[in-house]
Each structure stands twice: as C-alpha cells, then as structure tokens.
CSV table of C-alpha atoms in Angstrom, one decimal:
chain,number,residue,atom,x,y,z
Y,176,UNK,CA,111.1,64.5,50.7
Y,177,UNK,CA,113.6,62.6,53.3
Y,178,UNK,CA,111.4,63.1,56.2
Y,179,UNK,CA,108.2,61.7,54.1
Y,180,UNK,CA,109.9,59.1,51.8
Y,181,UNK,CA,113.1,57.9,54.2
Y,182,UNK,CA,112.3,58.0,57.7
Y,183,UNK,CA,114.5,55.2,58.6
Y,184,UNK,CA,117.6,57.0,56.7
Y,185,UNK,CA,120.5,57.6,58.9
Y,186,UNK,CA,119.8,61.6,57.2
Y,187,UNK,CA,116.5,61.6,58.9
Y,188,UNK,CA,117.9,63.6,62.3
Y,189,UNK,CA,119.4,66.5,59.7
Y,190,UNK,CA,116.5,66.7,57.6
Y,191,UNK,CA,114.5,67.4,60.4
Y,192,UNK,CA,116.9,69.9,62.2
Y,193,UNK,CA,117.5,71.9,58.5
Y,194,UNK,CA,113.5,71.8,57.6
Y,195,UNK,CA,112.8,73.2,61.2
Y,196,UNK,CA,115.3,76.1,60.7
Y,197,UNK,CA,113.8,76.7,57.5
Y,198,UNK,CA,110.1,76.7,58.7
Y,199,UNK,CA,111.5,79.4,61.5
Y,200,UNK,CA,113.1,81.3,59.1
Y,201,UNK,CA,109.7,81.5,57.0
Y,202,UNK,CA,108.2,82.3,60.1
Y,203,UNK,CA,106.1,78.9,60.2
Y,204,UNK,CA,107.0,78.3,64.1
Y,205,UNK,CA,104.4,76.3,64.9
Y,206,UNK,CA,105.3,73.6,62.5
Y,207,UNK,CA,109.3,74.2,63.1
Y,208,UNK,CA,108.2,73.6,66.9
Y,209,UNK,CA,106.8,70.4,65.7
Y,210,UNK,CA,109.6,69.6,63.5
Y,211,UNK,CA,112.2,70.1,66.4
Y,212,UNK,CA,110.1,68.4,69.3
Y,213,UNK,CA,110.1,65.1,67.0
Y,214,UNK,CA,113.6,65.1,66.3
Y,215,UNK,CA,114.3,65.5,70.5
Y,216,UNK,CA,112.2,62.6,71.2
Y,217,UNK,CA,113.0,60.4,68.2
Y,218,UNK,CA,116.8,61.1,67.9
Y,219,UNK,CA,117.8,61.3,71.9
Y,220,UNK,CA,121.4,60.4,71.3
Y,221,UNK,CA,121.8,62.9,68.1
Y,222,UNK,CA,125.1,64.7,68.3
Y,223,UNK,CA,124.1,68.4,67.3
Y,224,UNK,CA,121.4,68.0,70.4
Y,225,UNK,CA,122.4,71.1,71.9
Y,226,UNK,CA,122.0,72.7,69.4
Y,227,UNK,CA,118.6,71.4,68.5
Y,228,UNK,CA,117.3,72.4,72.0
Y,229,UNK,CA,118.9,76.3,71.3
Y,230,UNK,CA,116.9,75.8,68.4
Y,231,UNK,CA,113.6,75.2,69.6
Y,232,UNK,CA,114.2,77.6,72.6
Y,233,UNK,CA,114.0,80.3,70.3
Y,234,UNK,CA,111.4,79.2,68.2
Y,235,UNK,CA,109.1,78.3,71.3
Y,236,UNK,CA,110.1,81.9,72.5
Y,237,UNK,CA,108.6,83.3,69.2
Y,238,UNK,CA,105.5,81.2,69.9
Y,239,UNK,CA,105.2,83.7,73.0
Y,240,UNK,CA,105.9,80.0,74.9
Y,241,UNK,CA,108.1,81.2,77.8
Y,242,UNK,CA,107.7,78.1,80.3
Y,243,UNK,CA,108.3,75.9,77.5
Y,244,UNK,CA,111.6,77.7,75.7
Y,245,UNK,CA,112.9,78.3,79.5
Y,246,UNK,CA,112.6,74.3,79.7
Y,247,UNK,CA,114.0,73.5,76.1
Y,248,UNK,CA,117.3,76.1,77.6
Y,249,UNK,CA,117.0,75.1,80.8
Y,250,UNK,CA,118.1,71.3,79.5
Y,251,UNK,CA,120.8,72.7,77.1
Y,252,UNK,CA,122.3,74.3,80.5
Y,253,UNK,CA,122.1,71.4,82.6
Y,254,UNK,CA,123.1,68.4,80.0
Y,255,UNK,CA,125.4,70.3,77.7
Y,256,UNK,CA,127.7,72.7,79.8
Y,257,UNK,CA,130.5,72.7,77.2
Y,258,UNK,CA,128.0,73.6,74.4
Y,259,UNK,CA,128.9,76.7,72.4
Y,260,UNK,CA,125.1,77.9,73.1
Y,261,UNK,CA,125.6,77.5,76.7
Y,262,UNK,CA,126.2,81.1,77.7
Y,263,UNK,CA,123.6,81.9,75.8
Y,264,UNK,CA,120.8,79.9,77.0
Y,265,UNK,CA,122.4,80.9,80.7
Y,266,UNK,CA,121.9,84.6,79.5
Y,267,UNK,CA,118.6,84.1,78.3
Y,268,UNK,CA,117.4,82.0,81.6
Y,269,UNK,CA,118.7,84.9,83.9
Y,270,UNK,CA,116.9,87.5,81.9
Y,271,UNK,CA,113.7,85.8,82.1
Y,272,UNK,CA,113.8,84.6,85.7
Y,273,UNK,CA,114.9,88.6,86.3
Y,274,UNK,CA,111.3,89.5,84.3
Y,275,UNK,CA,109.4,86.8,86.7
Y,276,UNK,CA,110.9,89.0,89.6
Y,277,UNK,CA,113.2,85.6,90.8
Y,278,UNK,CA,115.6,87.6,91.7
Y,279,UNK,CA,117.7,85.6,93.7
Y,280,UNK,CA,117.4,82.7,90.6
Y,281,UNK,CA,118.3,85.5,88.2
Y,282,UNK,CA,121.5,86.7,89.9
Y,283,UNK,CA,122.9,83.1,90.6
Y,284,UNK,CA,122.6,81.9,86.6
Y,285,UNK,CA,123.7,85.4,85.8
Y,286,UNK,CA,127.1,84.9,87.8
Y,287,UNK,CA,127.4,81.7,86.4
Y,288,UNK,CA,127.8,83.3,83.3
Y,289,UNK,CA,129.7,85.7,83.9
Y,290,UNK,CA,132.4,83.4,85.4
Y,291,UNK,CA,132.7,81.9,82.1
Y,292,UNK,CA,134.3,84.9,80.7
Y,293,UNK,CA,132.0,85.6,77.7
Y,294,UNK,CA,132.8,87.7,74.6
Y,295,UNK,CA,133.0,91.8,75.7
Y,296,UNK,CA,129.1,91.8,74.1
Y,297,UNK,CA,127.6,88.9,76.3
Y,298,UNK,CA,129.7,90.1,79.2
Y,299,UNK,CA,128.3,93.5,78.5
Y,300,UNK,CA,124.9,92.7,78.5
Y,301,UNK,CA,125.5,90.4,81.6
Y,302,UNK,CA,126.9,93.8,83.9
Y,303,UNK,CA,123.7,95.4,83.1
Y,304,UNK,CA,121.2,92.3,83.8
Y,305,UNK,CA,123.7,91.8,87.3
Y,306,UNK,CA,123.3,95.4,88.1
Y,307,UNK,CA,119.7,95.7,87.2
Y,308,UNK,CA,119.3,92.5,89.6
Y,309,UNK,CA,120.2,94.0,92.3
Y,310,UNK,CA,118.2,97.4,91.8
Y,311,UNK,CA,115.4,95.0,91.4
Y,312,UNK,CA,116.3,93.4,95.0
Y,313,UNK,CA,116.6,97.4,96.4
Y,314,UNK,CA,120.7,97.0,97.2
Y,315,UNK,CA,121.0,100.0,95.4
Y,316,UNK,CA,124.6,100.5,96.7
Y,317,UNK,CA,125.9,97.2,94.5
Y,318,UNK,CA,123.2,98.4,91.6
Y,319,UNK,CA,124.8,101.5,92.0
Y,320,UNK,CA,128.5,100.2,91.7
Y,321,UNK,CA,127.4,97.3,88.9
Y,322,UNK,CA,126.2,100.5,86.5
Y,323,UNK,CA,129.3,102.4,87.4
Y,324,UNK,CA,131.4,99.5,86.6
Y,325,UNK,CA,129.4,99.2,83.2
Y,326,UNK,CA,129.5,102.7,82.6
Y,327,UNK,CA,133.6,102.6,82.8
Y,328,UNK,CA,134.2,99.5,80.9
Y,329,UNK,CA,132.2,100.3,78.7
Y,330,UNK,CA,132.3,103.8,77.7
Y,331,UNK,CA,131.0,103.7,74.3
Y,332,UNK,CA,128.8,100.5,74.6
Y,333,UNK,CA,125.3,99.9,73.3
Y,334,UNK,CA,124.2,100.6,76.9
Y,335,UNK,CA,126.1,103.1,78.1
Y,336,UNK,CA,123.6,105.5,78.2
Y,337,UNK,CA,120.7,103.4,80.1
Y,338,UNK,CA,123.9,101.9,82.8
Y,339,UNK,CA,124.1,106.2,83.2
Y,340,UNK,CA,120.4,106.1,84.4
Y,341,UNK,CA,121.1,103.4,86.5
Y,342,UNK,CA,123.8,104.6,88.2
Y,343,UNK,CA,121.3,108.1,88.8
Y,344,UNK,CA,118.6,106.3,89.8
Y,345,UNK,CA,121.0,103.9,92.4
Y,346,UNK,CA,122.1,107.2,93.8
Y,347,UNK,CA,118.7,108.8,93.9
Y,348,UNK,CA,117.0,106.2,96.0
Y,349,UNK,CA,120.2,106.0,98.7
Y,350,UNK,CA,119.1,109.5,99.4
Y,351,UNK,CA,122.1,111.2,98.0
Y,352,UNK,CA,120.0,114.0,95.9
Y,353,UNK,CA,123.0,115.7,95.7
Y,354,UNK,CA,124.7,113.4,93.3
Y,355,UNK,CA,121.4,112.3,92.2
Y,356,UNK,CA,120.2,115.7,90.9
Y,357,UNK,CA,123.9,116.4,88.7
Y,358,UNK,CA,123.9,113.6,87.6
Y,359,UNK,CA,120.1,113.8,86.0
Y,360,UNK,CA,120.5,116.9,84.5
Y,361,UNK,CA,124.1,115.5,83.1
Y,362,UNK,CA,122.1,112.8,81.4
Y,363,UNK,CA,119.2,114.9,80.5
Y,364,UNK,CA,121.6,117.1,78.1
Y,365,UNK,CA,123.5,113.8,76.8
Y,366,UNK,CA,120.7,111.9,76.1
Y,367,UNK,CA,118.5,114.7,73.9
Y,368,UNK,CA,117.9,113.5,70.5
Y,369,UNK,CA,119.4,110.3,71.5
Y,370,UNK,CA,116.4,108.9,73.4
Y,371,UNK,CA,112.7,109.8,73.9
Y,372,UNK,CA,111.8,108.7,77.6
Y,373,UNK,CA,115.1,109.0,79.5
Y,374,UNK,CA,115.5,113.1,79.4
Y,375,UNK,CA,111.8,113.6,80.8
Y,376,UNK,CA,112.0,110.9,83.6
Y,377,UNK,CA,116.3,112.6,83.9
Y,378,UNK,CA,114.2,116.1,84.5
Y,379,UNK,CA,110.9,114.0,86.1
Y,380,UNK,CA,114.1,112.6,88.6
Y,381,UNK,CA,115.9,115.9,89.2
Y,382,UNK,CA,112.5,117.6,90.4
Y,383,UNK,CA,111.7,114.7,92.7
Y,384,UNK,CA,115.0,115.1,94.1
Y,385,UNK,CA,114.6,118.8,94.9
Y,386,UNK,CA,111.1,118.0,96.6
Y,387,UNK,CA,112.8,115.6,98.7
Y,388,UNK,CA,114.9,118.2,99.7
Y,389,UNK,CA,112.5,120.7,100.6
Y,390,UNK,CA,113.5,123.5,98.0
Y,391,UNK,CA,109.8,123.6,96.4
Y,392,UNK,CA,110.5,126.6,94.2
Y,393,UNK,CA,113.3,124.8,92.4
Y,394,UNK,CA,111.4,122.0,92.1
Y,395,UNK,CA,108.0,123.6,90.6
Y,396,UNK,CA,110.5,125.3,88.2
Y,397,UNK,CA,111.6,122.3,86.3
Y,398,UNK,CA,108.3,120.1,86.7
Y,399,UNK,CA,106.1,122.8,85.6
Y,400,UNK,CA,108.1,123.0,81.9
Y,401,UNK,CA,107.9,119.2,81.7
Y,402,UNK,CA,104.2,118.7,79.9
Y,403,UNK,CA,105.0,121.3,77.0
Y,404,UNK,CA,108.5,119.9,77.0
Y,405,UNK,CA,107.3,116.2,76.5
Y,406,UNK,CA,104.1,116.0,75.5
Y,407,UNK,CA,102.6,112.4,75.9
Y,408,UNK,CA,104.9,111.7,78.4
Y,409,UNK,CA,103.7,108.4,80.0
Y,410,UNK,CA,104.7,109.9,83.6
Y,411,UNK,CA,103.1,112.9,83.6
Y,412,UNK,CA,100.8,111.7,86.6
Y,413,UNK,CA,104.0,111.5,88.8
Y,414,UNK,CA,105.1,115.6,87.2
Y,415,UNK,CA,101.8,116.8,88.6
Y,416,UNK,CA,101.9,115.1,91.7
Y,417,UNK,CA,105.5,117.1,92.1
Y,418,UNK,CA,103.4,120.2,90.9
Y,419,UNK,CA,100.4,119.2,93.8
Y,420,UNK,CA,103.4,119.1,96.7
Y,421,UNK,CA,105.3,122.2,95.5
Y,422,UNK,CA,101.9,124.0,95.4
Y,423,UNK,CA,100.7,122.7,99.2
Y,424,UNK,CA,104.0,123.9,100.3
Y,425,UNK,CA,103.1,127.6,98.9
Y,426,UNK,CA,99.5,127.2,100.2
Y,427,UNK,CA,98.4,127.3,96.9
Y,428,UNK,CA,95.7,124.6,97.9
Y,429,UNK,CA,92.8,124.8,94.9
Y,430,UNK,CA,95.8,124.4,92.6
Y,431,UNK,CA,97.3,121.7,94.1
Y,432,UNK,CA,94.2,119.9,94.2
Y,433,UNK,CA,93.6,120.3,90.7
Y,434,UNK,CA,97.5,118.8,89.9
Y,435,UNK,CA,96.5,115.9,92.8
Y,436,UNK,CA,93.3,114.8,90.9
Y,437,UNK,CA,95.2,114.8,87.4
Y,438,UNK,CA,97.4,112.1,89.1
Y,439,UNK,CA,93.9,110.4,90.4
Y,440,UNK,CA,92.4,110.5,86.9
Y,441,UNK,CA,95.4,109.5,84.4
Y,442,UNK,CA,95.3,106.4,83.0
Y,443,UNK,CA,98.9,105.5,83.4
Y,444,UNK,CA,98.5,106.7,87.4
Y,445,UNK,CA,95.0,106.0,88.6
Y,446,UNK,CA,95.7,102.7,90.3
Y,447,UNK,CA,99.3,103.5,91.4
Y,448,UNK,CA,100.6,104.0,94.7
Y,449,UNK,CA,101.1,107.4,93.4
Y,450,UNK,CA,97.5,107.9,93.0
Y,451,UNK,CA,96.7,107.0,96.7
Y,452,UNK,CA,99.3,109.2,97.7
Y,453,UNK,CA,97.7,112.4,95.6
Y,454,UNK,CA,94.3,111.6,97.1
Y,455,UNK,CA,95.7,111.6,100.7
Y,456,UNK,CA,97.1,114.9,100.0
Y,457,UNK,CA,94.2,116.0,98.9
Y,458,UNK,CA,92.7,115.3,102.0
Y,459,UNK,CA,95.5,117.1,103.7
Y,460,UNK,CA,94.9,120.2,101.9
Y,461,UNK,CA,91.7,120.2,103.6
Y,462,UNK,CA,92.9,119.2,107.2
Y,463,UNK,CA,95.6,122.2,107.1
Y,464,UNK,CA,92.6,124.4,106.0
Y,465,UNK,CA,90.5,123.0,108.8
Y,466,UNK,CA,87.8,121.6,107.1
Y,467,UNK,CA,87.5,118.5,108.8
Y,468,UNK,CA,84.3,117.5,107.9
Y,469,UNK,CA,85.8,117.2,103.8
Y,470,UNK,CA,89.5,116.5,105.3
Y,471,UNK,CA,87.3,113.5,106.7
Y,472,UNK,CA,85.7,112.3,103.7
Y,473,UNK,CA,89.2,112.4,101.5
Y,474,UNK,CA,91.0,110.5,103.8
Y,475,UNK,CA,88.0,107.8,103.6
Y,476,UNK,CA,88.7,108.0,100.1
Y,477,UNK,CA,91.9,106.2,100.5
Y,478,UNK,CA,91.3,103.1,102.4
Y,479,UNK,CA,87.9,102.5,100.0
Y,480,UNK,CA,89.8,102.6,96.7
Y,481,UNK,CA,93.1,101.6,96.7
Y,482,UNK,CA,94.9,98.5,97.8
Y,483,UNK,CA,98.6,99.7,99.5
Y,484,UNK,CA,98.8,99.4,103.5
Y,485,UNK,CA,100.9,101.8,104.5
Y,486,UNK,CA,98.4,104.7,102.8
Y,487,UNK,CA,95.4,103.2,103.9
Y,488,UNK,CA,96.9,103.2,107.2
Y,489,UNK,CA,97.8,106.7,107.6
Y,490,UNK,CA,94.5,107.3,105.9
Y,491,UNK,CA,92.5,106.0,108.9
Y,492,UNK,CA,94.8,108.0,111.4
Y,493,UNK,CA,94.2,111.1,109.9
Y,494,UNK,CA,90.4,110.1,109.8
Y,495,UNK,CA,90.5,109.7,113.6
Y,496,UNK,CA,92.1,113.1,114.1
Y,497,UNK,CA,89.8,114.1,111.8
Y,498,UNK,CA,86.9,112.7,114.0
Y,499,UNK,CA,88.8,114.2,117.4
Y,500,UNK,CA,88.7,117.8,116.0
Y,501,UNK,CA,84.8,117.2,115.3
Y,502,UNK,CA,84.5,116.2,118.6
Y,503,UNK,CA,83.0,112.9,117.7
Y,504,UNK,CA,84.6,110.7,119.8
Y,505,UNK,CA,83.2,107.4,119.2
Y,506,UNK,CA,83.7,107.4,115.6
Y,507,UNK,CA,87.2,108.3,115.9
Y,508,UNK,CA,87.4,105.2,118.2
Y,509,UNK,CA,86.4,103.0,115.8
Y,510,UNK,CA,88.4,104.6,112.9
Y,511,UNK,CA,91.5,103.5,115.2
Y,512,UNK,CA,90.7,100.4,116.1
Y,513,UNK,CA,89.9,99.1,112.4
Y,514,UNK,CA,93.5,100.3,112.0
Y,515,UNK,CA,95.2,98.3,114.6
Y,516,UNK,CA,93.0,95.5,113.2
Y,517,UNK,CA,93.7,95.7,109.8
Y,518,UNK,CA,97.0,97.4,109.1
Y,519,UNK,CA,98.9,96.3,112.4
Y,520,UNK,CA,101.8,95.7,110.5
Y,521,UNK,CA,102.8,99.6,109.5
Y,522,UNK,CA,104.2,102.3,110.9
Y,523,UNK,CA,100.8,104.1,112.1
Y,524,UNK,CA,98.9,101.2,114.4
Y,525,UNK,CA,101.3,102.1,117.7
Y,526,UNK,CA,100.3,106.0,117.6
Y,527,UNK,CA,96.4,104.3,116.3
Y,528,UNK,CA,96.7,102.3,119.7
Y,529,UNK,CA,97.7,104.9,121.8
Y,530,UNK,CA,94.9,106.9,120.0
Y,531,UNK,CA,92.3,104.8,120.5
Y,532,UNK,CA,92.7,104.6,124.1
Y,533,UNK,CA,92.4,108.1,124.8
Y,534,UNK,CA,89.1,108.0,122.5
C-alpha cells in the first residue's frame, strides 16, 4: 500500500527493501529483483545500500543470474568495504570466479578475505576455497599444505573430511604414491557411511597409485572389487581402465580389451581423455601381439575421434611404426609428417621428424 499509494513518502526506500525480502522469502524472485533494482536506482544515496545490493545478489543468484549477482556483489565490495556483508560478498565473488576457472582472480579476492580475519566458519570455508585454488592452478605442493593446514585447524570442521581428500589427492599427483596410497585407504575406512563418492574414488585413487608404481597384481586386486562394492559409481570408466592396464601387463590382452572398450562406451567416459587413452591401448594390445595391420587401424582410431594432442600425437607415431613393420613406407611418411604439422607442439613430433626422414 506505501509503494502504490505514497511513493513520494520518505518510507518509500523501506517499503521497497521489506516487500523485496518478503517476495524472496515467498520465493517470488523475479518481482523481489524488480522490487530491489528500483530501490538502487531510485534511492542512490539510501543508507542500508549495502545491504540492498547483498540483497539482490542473492536473489539474482536464485534467478540462476550469475553475471548479474557477481555485479550487484561486486559493487557492495568495491563501494562499501566496511559493510558487515563485505566478507561475504568477497567470499561469494572468489567462489564464483574459482567455478569460471579465474584462478588467479579467485585467489587474490580470496586473500583479501582472509586478511580480514573472518569468523572461524567464513575463515574455514575460505582455507578450503584458497587450497582448492591452488589445486586448480596444479601447485599441488601449496594445495597440499592449504588442506593440511585445514585439516589441523580444523579437526572436527564441516570439511574436514573433503580437506582429507585434498591433502591425498595433492600428494597423489606430486608422485608420492607412497603417502598417497595410506593416506586413501585411511580415508576410505573414515569416510564409510559418512559419504557415498569419496570411499570409491579413496579405493579408485589407491589402485591408480599402485599402477603408477608398476605393482599390477595389487592394483587389479582392489579395482577389480570396486563395481560390486559401488554399484553406479560414476567413475567406473576410469576402474576399468585400471583393470585394461593391470590385464596388458599380465598379457591378458582379450580381457583387457574388453575393460578398454567399457571405458570407450560409458557415458560418463566416452569423450574423456580417459577414453582416448583406453582406445590407444587398445591399439597397443594389438602392436605387442604383432598385428599391425589392426594395431594400425586402432591407433587411427585416436586421432579421428577425439580432440586431446598429446594422444592424437602418439597415435600417429605409433601408426608410422605401424606402417614401418608393414613395410609400407610411404604411408608411414605421411603418417609422420601430418604429425610434425599438426601436433608440433608435443612430446612426439622430434622422434616423428627424425622418423620421417628415414621413411
């Protein structure tokens, strides 16, 4: 009734600001974004402004409006820094540019936060966001030392048990399996019953770990109880690709084959680098069998339907030996020069080059 009958009133600002926070709280967002975005431009110098742009932040957020609520906090931050929703907003900004993979963006508003000295559950969350930065940025040494510092701090935190994963993953992709692998099977056992994703990938991790070590029979062990363990596991595609490696290495190749082509046909792996990795180990299976002429064909495979470099290059140098042990010459010529051409930037065009010439 103010806002239709008393525009002019000097309550005009409030009745806005309290029907907007009603209309949220009914979930009505559309017309509380309405309501707020009036009272912004029609009430500039309004005192509770901060607040009003905290307000409509949220509700733009729950509009699925991320450009527009990052702008609405994004003006809180930069006009109100002594505003009580200032670490907040600051949070909220760092979480989203971390999301949009702006890393570098992420880390500096998250910093800023955190040198405001927020309350243990803001600083909490900011740790994890700092740590997961980095992790996203590959310094797994700092990710690694972010979740341990989490993990201590924090010992019986909201998060203590995903800062755990952290800290095994960090540790898993500096190369120290070691570590990696008791660590993972620590947090498999702590996080049963707690958690329905993080004891598969913990048992997913530990396997990985042991294939990166070589110790294949110990690696097939845990992998092969991982589909009857967790059933609908959404990474199953990267379990069977463990299986396909552990059953190369025993020269188990049909069986292997069948685990690749699971990976190549799931529909959480098909177009993952994972994928193109099983199908060039299909093709290997063949090349150590020396069937070159099907060898040949797989490795084709690779460059034709996926989209990462690196295994469309080795691919095509595979292909050329491929070609060399048929004796066909030519072909492998021009399997190595469309890799020096095309994929010059990875590790296989200098041995391609050399290749080619002695085609």
């Amino acid at each position: 009734v103010v806002i239709q009958r008393h525009p002019a009133s000097r309550e005009m600002p409030q009745a806005l600001l309290a029907a907007a926070r009603l209309r949220h709280r009914l979930q009505q967002n559309e017309r509380a974004a309405e309501l707020l975005q009036r009272l912004v431009k029609e009430f500039p110098k309004f005192p509770e402004m901060d607040s009003v742009l905290y307000d409509w932040g949220w509700v733009l957020a729950d509009q699925a409006k991320s450009p527009e609520s990052s702008a609405a906090f994004e003006r809180l931050r930069k006009d109100y820094p002594k505003s009580r929703y200032w670490l907040d907003a600051t949070f909220r900004l760092a979480q989203r540019a971390f999301a949009e993979k702006q890393f570098a963006r992420a880390r500096e508003l998250a910093q800023a936060a955190l040198a405001r000295e927020p309350d243990p559950t803001l600083r909490e969350n900011l740790l994890f966001l700092a740590a997961q930065i980095a992790a996203g940025e590959e310094r797994w040494q700092e990710a690694h030392a972010g979740f341990e510092l989490l993990v201590k701090q924090y010992p019986s935190g909201s998060l203590r048990l995903v800062a755990e994963y952290g800290a095994a993953e960090s540790l898993f992709r500096l190369g120290d399996y070691d570590a990696a692998r008791t660590r993972f099977q620590q947090l498999a056992r702590d996080s049963q019953g707690r958690d329905k994703t993080i004891p598969a990938v913990a048992r997913l991790r530990q396997a990985q770990a042991l294939c990166s070590q070589k110790k294949w029979d110990e690696a097939y062990q845990i992998a092969s109880l991982l589909a009857a363990d967790y059933p609908g596991f959404e990474e199953q595609y990267e379990v069977d690709y463990v299986l396909g490696r552990c059953l190369a290495n025993r020269a188990e190749f049909d069986k292997a084959r069948e685990a690749y082509r699971r990976v190549i046909v799931s529909p959480g792996g098909a177009k993952t680098k994972t994928a193109a990795n099983a199908q060039l180990m299909i093709a290997e299976t063949y090349f150590h069998q020396k069937n070159f002429e099907t060898a040949l064909r797989e490795y084709l495979k690779v460059e034709i339907l996926y989209a990462f470099p690196a295994e469309q290059a080795a691919s095509l140098l595979q292909a050329g030996k491929c070609h060399e042990q048929l004796r066909e010459w030519k072909q492998a010529a021009a399997v190595y020069a469309r890799l020096v051409d095309r994929y010059a930037d990875t590790a296989f065009a200098k041995e391609a080059a050399t290749r080619l010439q002695a085609a």
